[in-house]
Coordinates of C-alpha atoms in Angstrom, one line a residue:
X1 CA -26.0 -20.0 -3.4
X2 CA -26.9 -18.0 -0.4
X3 CA -26.1 -14.6 -1.7
X4 CA -27.2 -15.7 -5.4
X5 CA -30.4 -16.5 -3.5
X6 CA -30.3 -13.1 -1.9
X7 CA -30.5 -11.5 -4.8
X8 CA -33.1 -13.4 -6.3
X9 CA -35.1 -12.9 -3.7
X10 CA -34.5 -9.1 -4.0
X11 CA -35.2 -8.6 -7.4
X12 CA -38.4 -10.6 -6.3
X13 CA -39.2 -12.0 -9.8
X14 CA -39.1 -8.2 -11.6
X15 CA -37.2 -8.0 -15.3
X16 CA -33.9 -6.3 -15.3
X17 CA -33.3 -4.2 -18.3
X18 CA -29.7 -3.2 -19.3
X19 CA -29.7 0.4 -20.5
X20 CA -26.6 2.1 -22.1
X21 CA -25.3 4.9 -19.2
X22 CA -25.5 7.5 -21.9
X23 CA -29.3 7.2 -21.4
X24 CA -29.0 7.2 -17.6
X25 CA -26.6 10.1 -17.6
X26 CA -25.2 13.3 -18.2
X27 CA -21.1 12.9 -19.2
X28 CA -18.6 15.5 -19.4
X29 CA -15.4 16.7 -18.7
X30 CA -13.7 19.2 -16.2
X31 CA -12.3 23.0 -17.6
X32 CA -9.7 22.9 -14.6
X33 CA -5.7 22.6 -14.9
X34 CA -2.9 21.6 -12.4
X35 CA -2.2 24.9 -11.6
X36 CA -5.8 25.9 -10.6
X37 CA -4.6 24.0 -7.4
X38 CA -4.7 25.9 -3.9
X39 CA -3.3 24.3 -0.7
X40 CA -5.8 25.8 1.1
X41 CA -8.5 25.9 -1.2
X42 CA -12.0 26.0 0.0
X43 CA -13.7 23.2 -2.5
X44 CA -12.2 19.7 -3.4
X45 CA -10.3 19.5 -6.9
X46 CA -10.5 15.7 -8.2
X47 CA -7.8 15.8 -11.0
X48 CA -6.5 12.3 -12.6
X49 CA -5.2 10.3 -9.8
X50 CA -6.3 9.0 -6.1
X51 CA -5.4 12.1 -4.7
X52 CA -7.8 15.0 -4.1
X53 CA -6.7 18.6 -4.3
X54 CA -8.3 21.9 -3.0
X55 CA -9.4 24.6 -5.3
X56 CA -10.6 27.8 -4.6
X57 CA -13.3 28.0 -7.2
X58 CA -15.4 24.9 -8.2
X59 CA -17.5 24.1 -11.7
X60 CA -20.1 22.1 -10.2
X61 CA -22.7 21.3 -7.4
X62 CA -24.0 18.0 -7.4
X63 CA -23.9 14.1 -6.7
X64 CA -21.9 12.3 -9.4
X65 CA -19.3 9.8 -10.2
X66 CA -15.5 11.4 -11.0
X67 CA -13.3 8.8 -13.3
X68 CA -10.2 9.7 -14.5
X69 CA -9.7 10.5 -18.5
X70 CA -6.5 8.6 -18.3
X71 CA -4.2 7.1 -15.5
X72 CA -5.4 4.5 -13.0
X73 CA -8.4 3.8 -15.7
X74 CA -11.0 1.7 -14.2
X75 CA -9.6 1.9 -10.8
X76 CA -10.2 5.2 -9.2
X77 CA -13.6 6.3 -8.9
X78 CA -15.1 9.2 -6.4
X79 CA -18.4 9.4 -5.4
X80 CA -18.8 13.3 -4.8
X81 CA -21.8 15.0 -3.4
X82 CA -22.0 19.3 -2.9
X83 CA -19.2 21.6 -5.1
X84 CA -16.4 20.4 -6.6
X85 CA -13.8 21.1 -9.3
X86 CA -12.8 19.1 -12.3
X87 CA -10.0 18.8 -14.0
X88 CA -10.2 18.8 -17.5
X89 CA -9.1 15.4 -18.1
X90 CA -11.6 14.1 -15.4
X91 CA -15.0 12.9 -16.4
X92 CA -18.1 13.6 -14.3
X93 CA -21.0 11.6 -14.4
X94 CA -24.4 12.7 -12.9
X95 CA -27.2 10.5 -13.0
X96 CA -30.5 12.4 -14.6
X97 CA -32.8 9.2 -14.9
X98 CA -35.5 8.5 -12.6
X99 CA -34.6 5.0 -12.2
X100 CA -31.1 5.3 -11.7
X101 CA -29.3 6.0 -7.8
X102 CA -26.0 7.4 -8.6
X103 CA -24.3 5.4 -5.6
X104 CA -25.7 2.2 -7.0
X105 CA -23.9 3.6 -10.0
X106 CA -20.6 4.1 -8.3
X107 CA -20.8 0.2 -6.5
X108 CA -21.5 -1.0 -10.3
X109 CA -19.3 1.2 -12.0
X110 CA -16.2 0.2 -9.4
X111 CA -16.9 -3.9 -10.0
X112 CA -17.5 -3.9 -13.4
X113 CA -16.1 -0.9 -15.6
X114 CA -12.2 -2.0 -15.5
X115 CA -13.3 -5.3 -17.9
X116 CA -15.3 -3.0 -20.0
X117 CA -13.1 -0.6 -20.5
X118 CA -9.8 -2.4 -20.7
X119 CA -11.3 -4.9 -23.4
X120 CA -12.9 -1.4 -25.5
X121 CA -8.7 -0.5 -25.1
X122 CA -7.2 -3.5 -26.5
X123 CA -4.8 -2.4 -29.4
X124 CA -5.0 0.9 -29.1
X125 CA -1.2 2.6 -28.4
X126 CA -2.6 4.4 -25.3
X127 CA -5.0 3.6 -22.9
X128 CA -7.5 6.5 -21.9
X129 CA -11.3 6.8 -21.5
X130 CA -13.3 8.6 -24.4
X131 CA -17.1 9.9 -23.8
X132 CA -18.5 7.2 -26.0
X133 CA -17.0 4.6 -24.0
X134 CA -18.7 5.6 -21.1
X135 CA -22.2 6.3 -23.4
X136 CA -22.3 2.6 -24.3
X137 CA -21.4 1.1 -20.4
X138 CA -24.3 -1.4 -20.1
X139 CA -25.9 -0.9 -16.5
X140 CA -28.5 -3.0 -14.6
X141 CA -31.8 -1.3 -14.2
X142 CA -34.4 -3.7 -12.1
X143 CA -37.8 -3.1 -13.2
X144 CA -37.4 0.3 -14.8
X145 CA -41.0 0.6 -15.3
X146 CA -41.4 1.1 -11.6
X147 CA -39.0 3.6 -10.5
X148 CA -39.8 3.8 -6.8
X149 CA -39.2 0.0 -6.7
X150 CA -36.3 0.0 -8.7
X151 CA -34.9 2.8 -6.2
X152 CA -35.6 0.6 -3.4
X153 CA -33.6 -2.3 -4.9
X154 CA -30.8 -0.1 -5.5
X155 CA -30.9 1.5 -2.5
X156 CA -30.7 -2.1 -0.3
X157 CA -27.5 -3.3 -2.4
X158 CA -25.9 0.5 -1.4
X159 CA -26.8 0.2 1.9
X160 CA -25.1 -3.8 2.1
X161 CA -22.0 -2.6 -0.1
X162 CA -21.7 0.7 2.2
X163 CA -21.4 -0.7 5.7
X164 CA -18.6 -3.2 4.5
X165 CA -16.8 0.0 2.7
X166 CA -17.4 1.8 6.5
X167 CA -15.8 -1.2 8.4
X168 CA -12.4 -1.2 6.0
X169 CA -12.9 3.0 6.4
X170 CA -13.0 2.4 10.0
X171 CA -10.0 -0.1 10.0
X172 CA -7.9 2.5 8.0
X173 CA -8.8 5.5 10.3
X174 CA -7.4 3.0 13.0
X175 CA -4.1 2.0 11.0
X176 CA -3.7 6.0 10.6
X177 CA -4.1 6.6 14.4
X178 CA -1.3 3.7 15.4
X179 CA 1.2 4.6 13.0
X180 CA 1.3 8.3 14.6
X181 CA 1.1 6.6 17.9
X182 CA 4.0 4.3 16.9
X183 CA 5.8 7.2 15.4
X184 CA 5.4 9.5 18.4
X185 CA 6.7 6.5 20.8
X186 CA 9.8 5.5 18.3
X187 CA 10.7 9.4 18.5
X188 CA 10.4 9.2 22.3
X189 CA 12.3 5.8 22.8
X190 CA 14.7 6.4 20.3
X191 CA 15.8 10.5 20.6
X192 CA 18.8 10.4 22.4
X193 CA 20.6 13.9 22.4
X194 CA 24.2 13.1 21.3
X195 CA 25.7 16.7 22.4
X196 CA 24.1 16.0 25.8
X197 CA 26.9 13.2 26.3
X198 CA 24.6 11.3 28.8
X199 CA 27.2 8.7 29.0
X200 CA 28.7 10.8 31.9
X201 CA 25.5 10.3 33.6
X202 CA 25.8 6.6 33.1
X203 CA 22.9 6.5 31.0
X204 CA 23.8 5.8 27.3
X205 CA 27.0 6.0 25.6
X206 CA 27.4 6.6 22.3
X207 CA 28.8 4.0 20.2
X208 CA 29.5 3.1 16.5
X209 CA 27.5 0.0 14.7
X210 CA 30.6 -1.4 14.3
X211 CA 31.7 -1.7 17.7
X212 CA 28.6 -4.0 18.4
X213 CA 29.3 -5.7 15.5
X214 CA 30.6 -9.0 15.6
X215 CA 31.0 -9.5 11.7
X216 CA 30.3 -7.7 8.7
X217 CA 29.3 -9.6 5.6
X218 CA 29.1 -8.4 1.6
X219 CA 28.1 -10.6 -1.3
X220 CA 28.3 -11.1 -4.7
X221 CA 26.5 -12.1 -8.0
X222 CA 26.7 -15.5 -9.7
X223 CA 27.5 -14.5 -13.2
X224 CA 24.1 -13.6 -14.8
X225 CA 22.4 -16.6 -17.7
X226 CA 24.2 -19.4 -16.6
X227 CA 21.8 -21.8 -15.8
X228 CA 24.7 -24.1 -13.5
X229 CA 24.1 -20.9 -10.8
X230 CA 20.1 -20.7 -11.1
X231 CA 18.3 -23.9 -12.0
X232 CA 16.9 -25.9 -9.4
X233 CA 18.7 -23.4 -6.9
X234 CA 17.6 -23.6 -3.5
X235 CA 20.0 -21.1 -1.7
X236 CA 17.9 -17.8 -0.7
X237 CA 19.4 -15.5 -2.6
X238 CA 18.3 -11.9 -1.8
X239 CA 18.8 -8.3 -3.7
X240 CA 18.3 -5.1 -2.7
X241 CA 14.8 -4.5 -3.7
X242 CA 13.7 -6.9 -1.0
X243 CA 15.1 -5.1 1.6
X244 CA 12.0 -2.9 3.1
X245 CA 12.1 -2.4 6.7
X246 CA 10.9 -5.8 7.8
X247 CA 11.8 -9.5 8.4
X248 CA 12.6 -10.8 5.4
X249 CA 11.6 -15.1 5.0
X250 CA 12.3 -15.8 1.5
X251 CA 13.8 -14.5 -1.1
X252 CA 12.4 -14.4 -5.0
X253 CA 16.0 -15.8 -6.1
X254 CA 17.4 -18.9 -5.4
X255 CA 20.9 -19.5 -6.5
X256 CA 23.2 -23.3 -6.5
X257 CA 26.2 -24.0 -4.8
X258 CA 28.1 -23.7 -8.1
X259 CA 27.0 -20.2 -7.4
X260 CA 28.5 -20.1 -4.1
X261 CA 31.8 -21.4 -5.3
X262 CA 32.6 -19.1 -8.1
X263 CA 30.9 -15.8 -7.1
X264 CA 31.4 -13.6 -3.9
X265 CA 28.1 -14.5 -2.5
X266 CA 28.0 -16.3 0.7
X267 CA 26.2 -17.4 3.4
X268 CA 25.4 -15.5 6.4
X269 CA 23.3 -16.8 9.3
X270 CA 19.9 -15.5 10.4
X271 CA 18.8 -12.4 12.4
X272 CA 21.8 -10.2 10.8
X273 CA 20.6 -6.7 10.3
X274 CA 21.0 -6.0 6.7
X275 CA 21.0 -2.5 4.9
X276 CA 21.6 -1.7 1.2
X277 CA 24.4 0.1 0.2
X278 CA 24.1 1.0 -3.4
X279 CA 21.3 2.8 -5.6
X280 CA 17.8 3.7 -5.2
X281 CA 17.2 1.6 -2.3
X282 CA 20.7 2.6 -0.5
X283 CA 19.9 3.0 3.7
X284 CA 17.1 0.7 3.4
X285 CA 17.1 -1.8 6.1
X286 CA 15.7 -5.3 7.1
X287 CA 16.4 -8.8 9.0
X288 CA 16.8 -11.8 7.5
X289 CA 15.0 -14.4 9.8
X290 CA 16.4 -17.7 7.3
X291 CA 20.3 -18.6 6.8
X292 CA 20.4 -16.9 3.1
X293 CA 23.2 -15.0 0.6
X294 CA 23.4 -11.6 -0.9
X295 CA 24.4 -9.7 -3.6
X296 CA 27.5 -7.4 -3.3
X297 CA 25.0 -4.2 -2.8
X298 CA 23.6 -5.6 0.8
X299 CA 25.8 -5.1 3.7
X300 CA 25.2 -7.4 6.5
X301 CA 25.9 -6.6 10.2
X302 CA 26.2 -10.0 12.5
X303 CA 25.0 -8.3 16.0
X304 CA 27.3 -9.2 19.1
X305 CA 24.5 -10.4 21.4
X306 CA 26.6 -9.7 24.4
X307 CA 26.2 -6.0 23.3
X308 CA 23.4 -5.4 21.6
X309 CA 20.1 -6.7 20.5
X310 CA 19.8 -7.2 16.8
X311 CA 16.0 -6.0 16.8
X312 CA 17.2 -2.7 18.7
X313 CA 20.3 -1.9 15.9
X314 CA 17.4 -2.7 13.4
X315 CA 14.8 -0.5 14.8
X316 CA 17.9 2.4 15.2
X317 CA 19.1 2.0 11.5
X318 CA 15.4 2.3 10.3
X319 CA 14.4 5.0 12.4
X320 CA 17.4 6.8 10.9
X321 CA 16.9 5.9 7.5
X322 CA 17.5 9.3 6.0
X323 CA 20.6 10.0 8.1
X324 CA 22.1 6.9 6.5
X325 CA 21.0 7.3 3.1
X326 CA 22.1 10.8 2.9
X327 CA 25.8 9.7 3.7
X328 CA 26.0 7.9 0.1
X329 CA 28.9 9.0 -2.2
X330 CA 29.1 9.5 -5.7
X331 CA 26.4 9.8 -8.5
X332 CA 24.6 6.5 -7.2
X333 CA 24.7 7.7 -3.7
X334 CA 26.5 4.3 -2.3
X335 CA 27.3 3.3 1.2
X336 CA 30.0 1.1 2.2
X337 CA 31.2 -0.9 5.0
X338 CA 33.0 2.2 6.5
X339 CA 30.4 4.3 6.5
X340 CA 27.6 1.9 8.0
X341 CA 30.1 0.7 10.9
X342 CA 30.9 4.2 12.0
X343 CA 27.2 4.8 12.3
X344 CA 26.8 5.9 15.8
X345 CA 24.2 4.0 17.6
X346 CA 23.3 4.7 21.6
X347 CA 23.9 2.1 24.0
X348 CA 22.1 2.5 27.2
X349 CA 23.6 1.4 30.6
X350 CA 27.1 0.7 28.3
X351 CA 28.7 -0.5 31.3
X352 CA 26.4 -2.9 33.1
X353 CA 25.9 -5.5 29.7
X354 CA 22.7 -7.0 31.6
X355 CA 21.1 -3.8 32.7
X356 CA 21.8 -2.3 28.6
X357 CA 20.4 -5.5 27.1
X358 CA 17.4 -5.3 29.5
X359 CA 16.7 -1.9 28.3
X360 CA 17.3 -2.2 24.8
X361 CA 14.5 -5.3 24.9
X362 CA 12.2 -3.1 26.9
X363 CA 12.6 -0.9 23.9
X364 CA 12.4 -3.3 21.2
X365 CA 9.0 -5.4 22.6
X366 CA 7.0 -1.5 22.4
X367 CA 8.3 -1.0 18.7
X368 CA 7.6 -4.3 17.4
X369 CA 4.5 -4.2 19.2
X370 CA 3.5 -1.6 17.0
X371 CA 5.6 -2.2 13.8
X372 CA 3.5 -5.7 14.0
X373 CA 0.3 -3.6 14.2
X374 CA 0.9 -1.2 11.7
X375 CA 2.9 -3.4 9.4
X376 CA 2.4 -6.8 10.0
X377 CA 0.1 -8.8 6.6
X378 CA 0.1 -11.7 8.2
X379 CA -1.6 -10.8 11.7
X380 CA -1.7 -6.9 12.1
X381 CA -4.4 -4.1 10.9
X382 CA -3.1 -4.2 7.5
X383 CA -4.3 -8.0 7.1
X384 CA -7.6 -7.0 8.6
X385 CA -7.8 -4.2 6.4
X386 CA -7.2 -6.7 3.2
X387 CA -9.4 -9.5 4.9
X388 CA -12.5 -6.8 4.5
X389 CA -11.8 -5.4 1.5
X390 CA -11.5 -8.9 -0.1
X391 CA -14.9 -9.3 1.7
X392 CA -16.4 -6.1 0.2
X393 CA -15.3 -7.4 -3.5
X394 CA -16.4 -10.6 -3.4
X395 CA -20.4 -9.4 -1.7
X396 CA -20.2 -6.4 -4.6
X397 CA -19.6 -9.0 -7.5
X398 CA -22.2 -11.3 -6.0
X399 CA -24.7 -8.8 -5.5
X400 CA -24.6 -6.9 -8.7
X401 CA -24.9 -10.0 -11.2
X402 CA -27.7 -9.1 -12.5
X403 CA -28.6 -11.5 -15.5
X404 CA -28.2 -10.7 -18.6
X405 CA -30.1 -10.4 -22.2
X406 CA -28.2 -11.9 -24.9
X407 CA -28.7 -8.1 -26.2
X408 CA -26.5 -7.2 -23.0
X409 CA -24.2 -9.5 -23.4
X410 CA -23.7 -8.7 -27.4

C-alpha cells in the first residue's frame, strides 16, 4: 500500500485520461528484409526477435519503440534513439503528442501490452499484430491539459524504473564477465596436451574414464501407461532432458517399486557422473545429488574415489561436451558404454594417489566457485538477476496501475 500511496502522491490528485495510442503516436512498419543484414553494418537493424542485427543503411532517425509484428508478441520491446533500420514485419511507434514521454510508453507497454494483445488474438489462427490493434491500445495520460506537469510525472516514473533496469543490466554485465573468466580458467586448468606425454615428467597421465570408474550403470523405461508403475511412485526416475551440465536434486517423474521389478531401471548411488547417450541430448552431463533411477538413455559412471574425484570427472566431461558428442554413431548420434569408458581423462600425479586427489580437488574448487557464481539459481548471479528483474516488474506494475475510467475499462 505504501507504493500505491506513492503513486497517488505523485499524481497529486490530477485526473488521468486514457487515450488510444493512435491519437498519441505515429505507427508504421519498416521496409527491410533479413537479407539486408550486414555483419559489420554501422546501424542497428531491428527484426522480429530480441537479437539486434546490423545494417549499412538506415530508414529512421528518431526516438521510438520497436515491437515485432509476429513472434515474441508482447514480450519483445526495443527503445531506440538515433538512426536505425527496421524489418518490414516490425512496428515503430513514435510519440507525436506533447503529453507522451516515449520512455514512459516503453515501460507501460512492457507491463501491459501482452495481456491486451493476447486478448485481441483469442480465436485467431495465428498471433500477429495488425496496426489497428496498436492504434487502439489505451495509454494513461496524467493531467493531459497540462503537458509540462504530465511529462514531469511520467519522467519521475521513468527515473525510478530506469534505476531498476540499470541494476539488472549491471548484474548481467557482471555475469557475462564472470562467464568469460570462468571459461578462461577452465581452459587453463583443463587444457592438457595429450601429445606431450607429460606422464614422462610424472605430472599427468592419460587414463580412460573406464580406468577411474568403479561401476557403470544404465537404466530402463517402465512400460508407459501402466498406472502400477507410475501412480503414487516415489522413486526418482531421470530422463535425458533433465541432464543439463548441473547437479540433479530431483526428477520430474517418479516410479514405483513395481516399475523397478519389471524393467531395466535400477538404483544408482548419489554422486555418479551421468552422461546422456542418445538423441539430441547425447553428450550432456550432470551429477545426481540423490540416489535415483534413470531411463536407458543415460549412462552413469560411479567413480572410484581412490583414483579420481567425481566432480573432477564431471568438469572434464562437461568441458569436452562437443568432443564426446562428436563420437556419436548412427543417424541419431548415439553413444554407448564402450565409447564413454574409452574416452581419455588426464589424471595429474597418477602415481601418487594422495597428491593426485589433492590436485584434482584444487582444480575442482576453482571451477566449482565459478560454476556456482555463473549458473546457480540458488546463490549465484543468475538468482540476483532474477530477483532484481522481479523487483523491477513489481514496482513497474505498481507505478503504472493508473485508475481507469469506465470507458477505458470497456
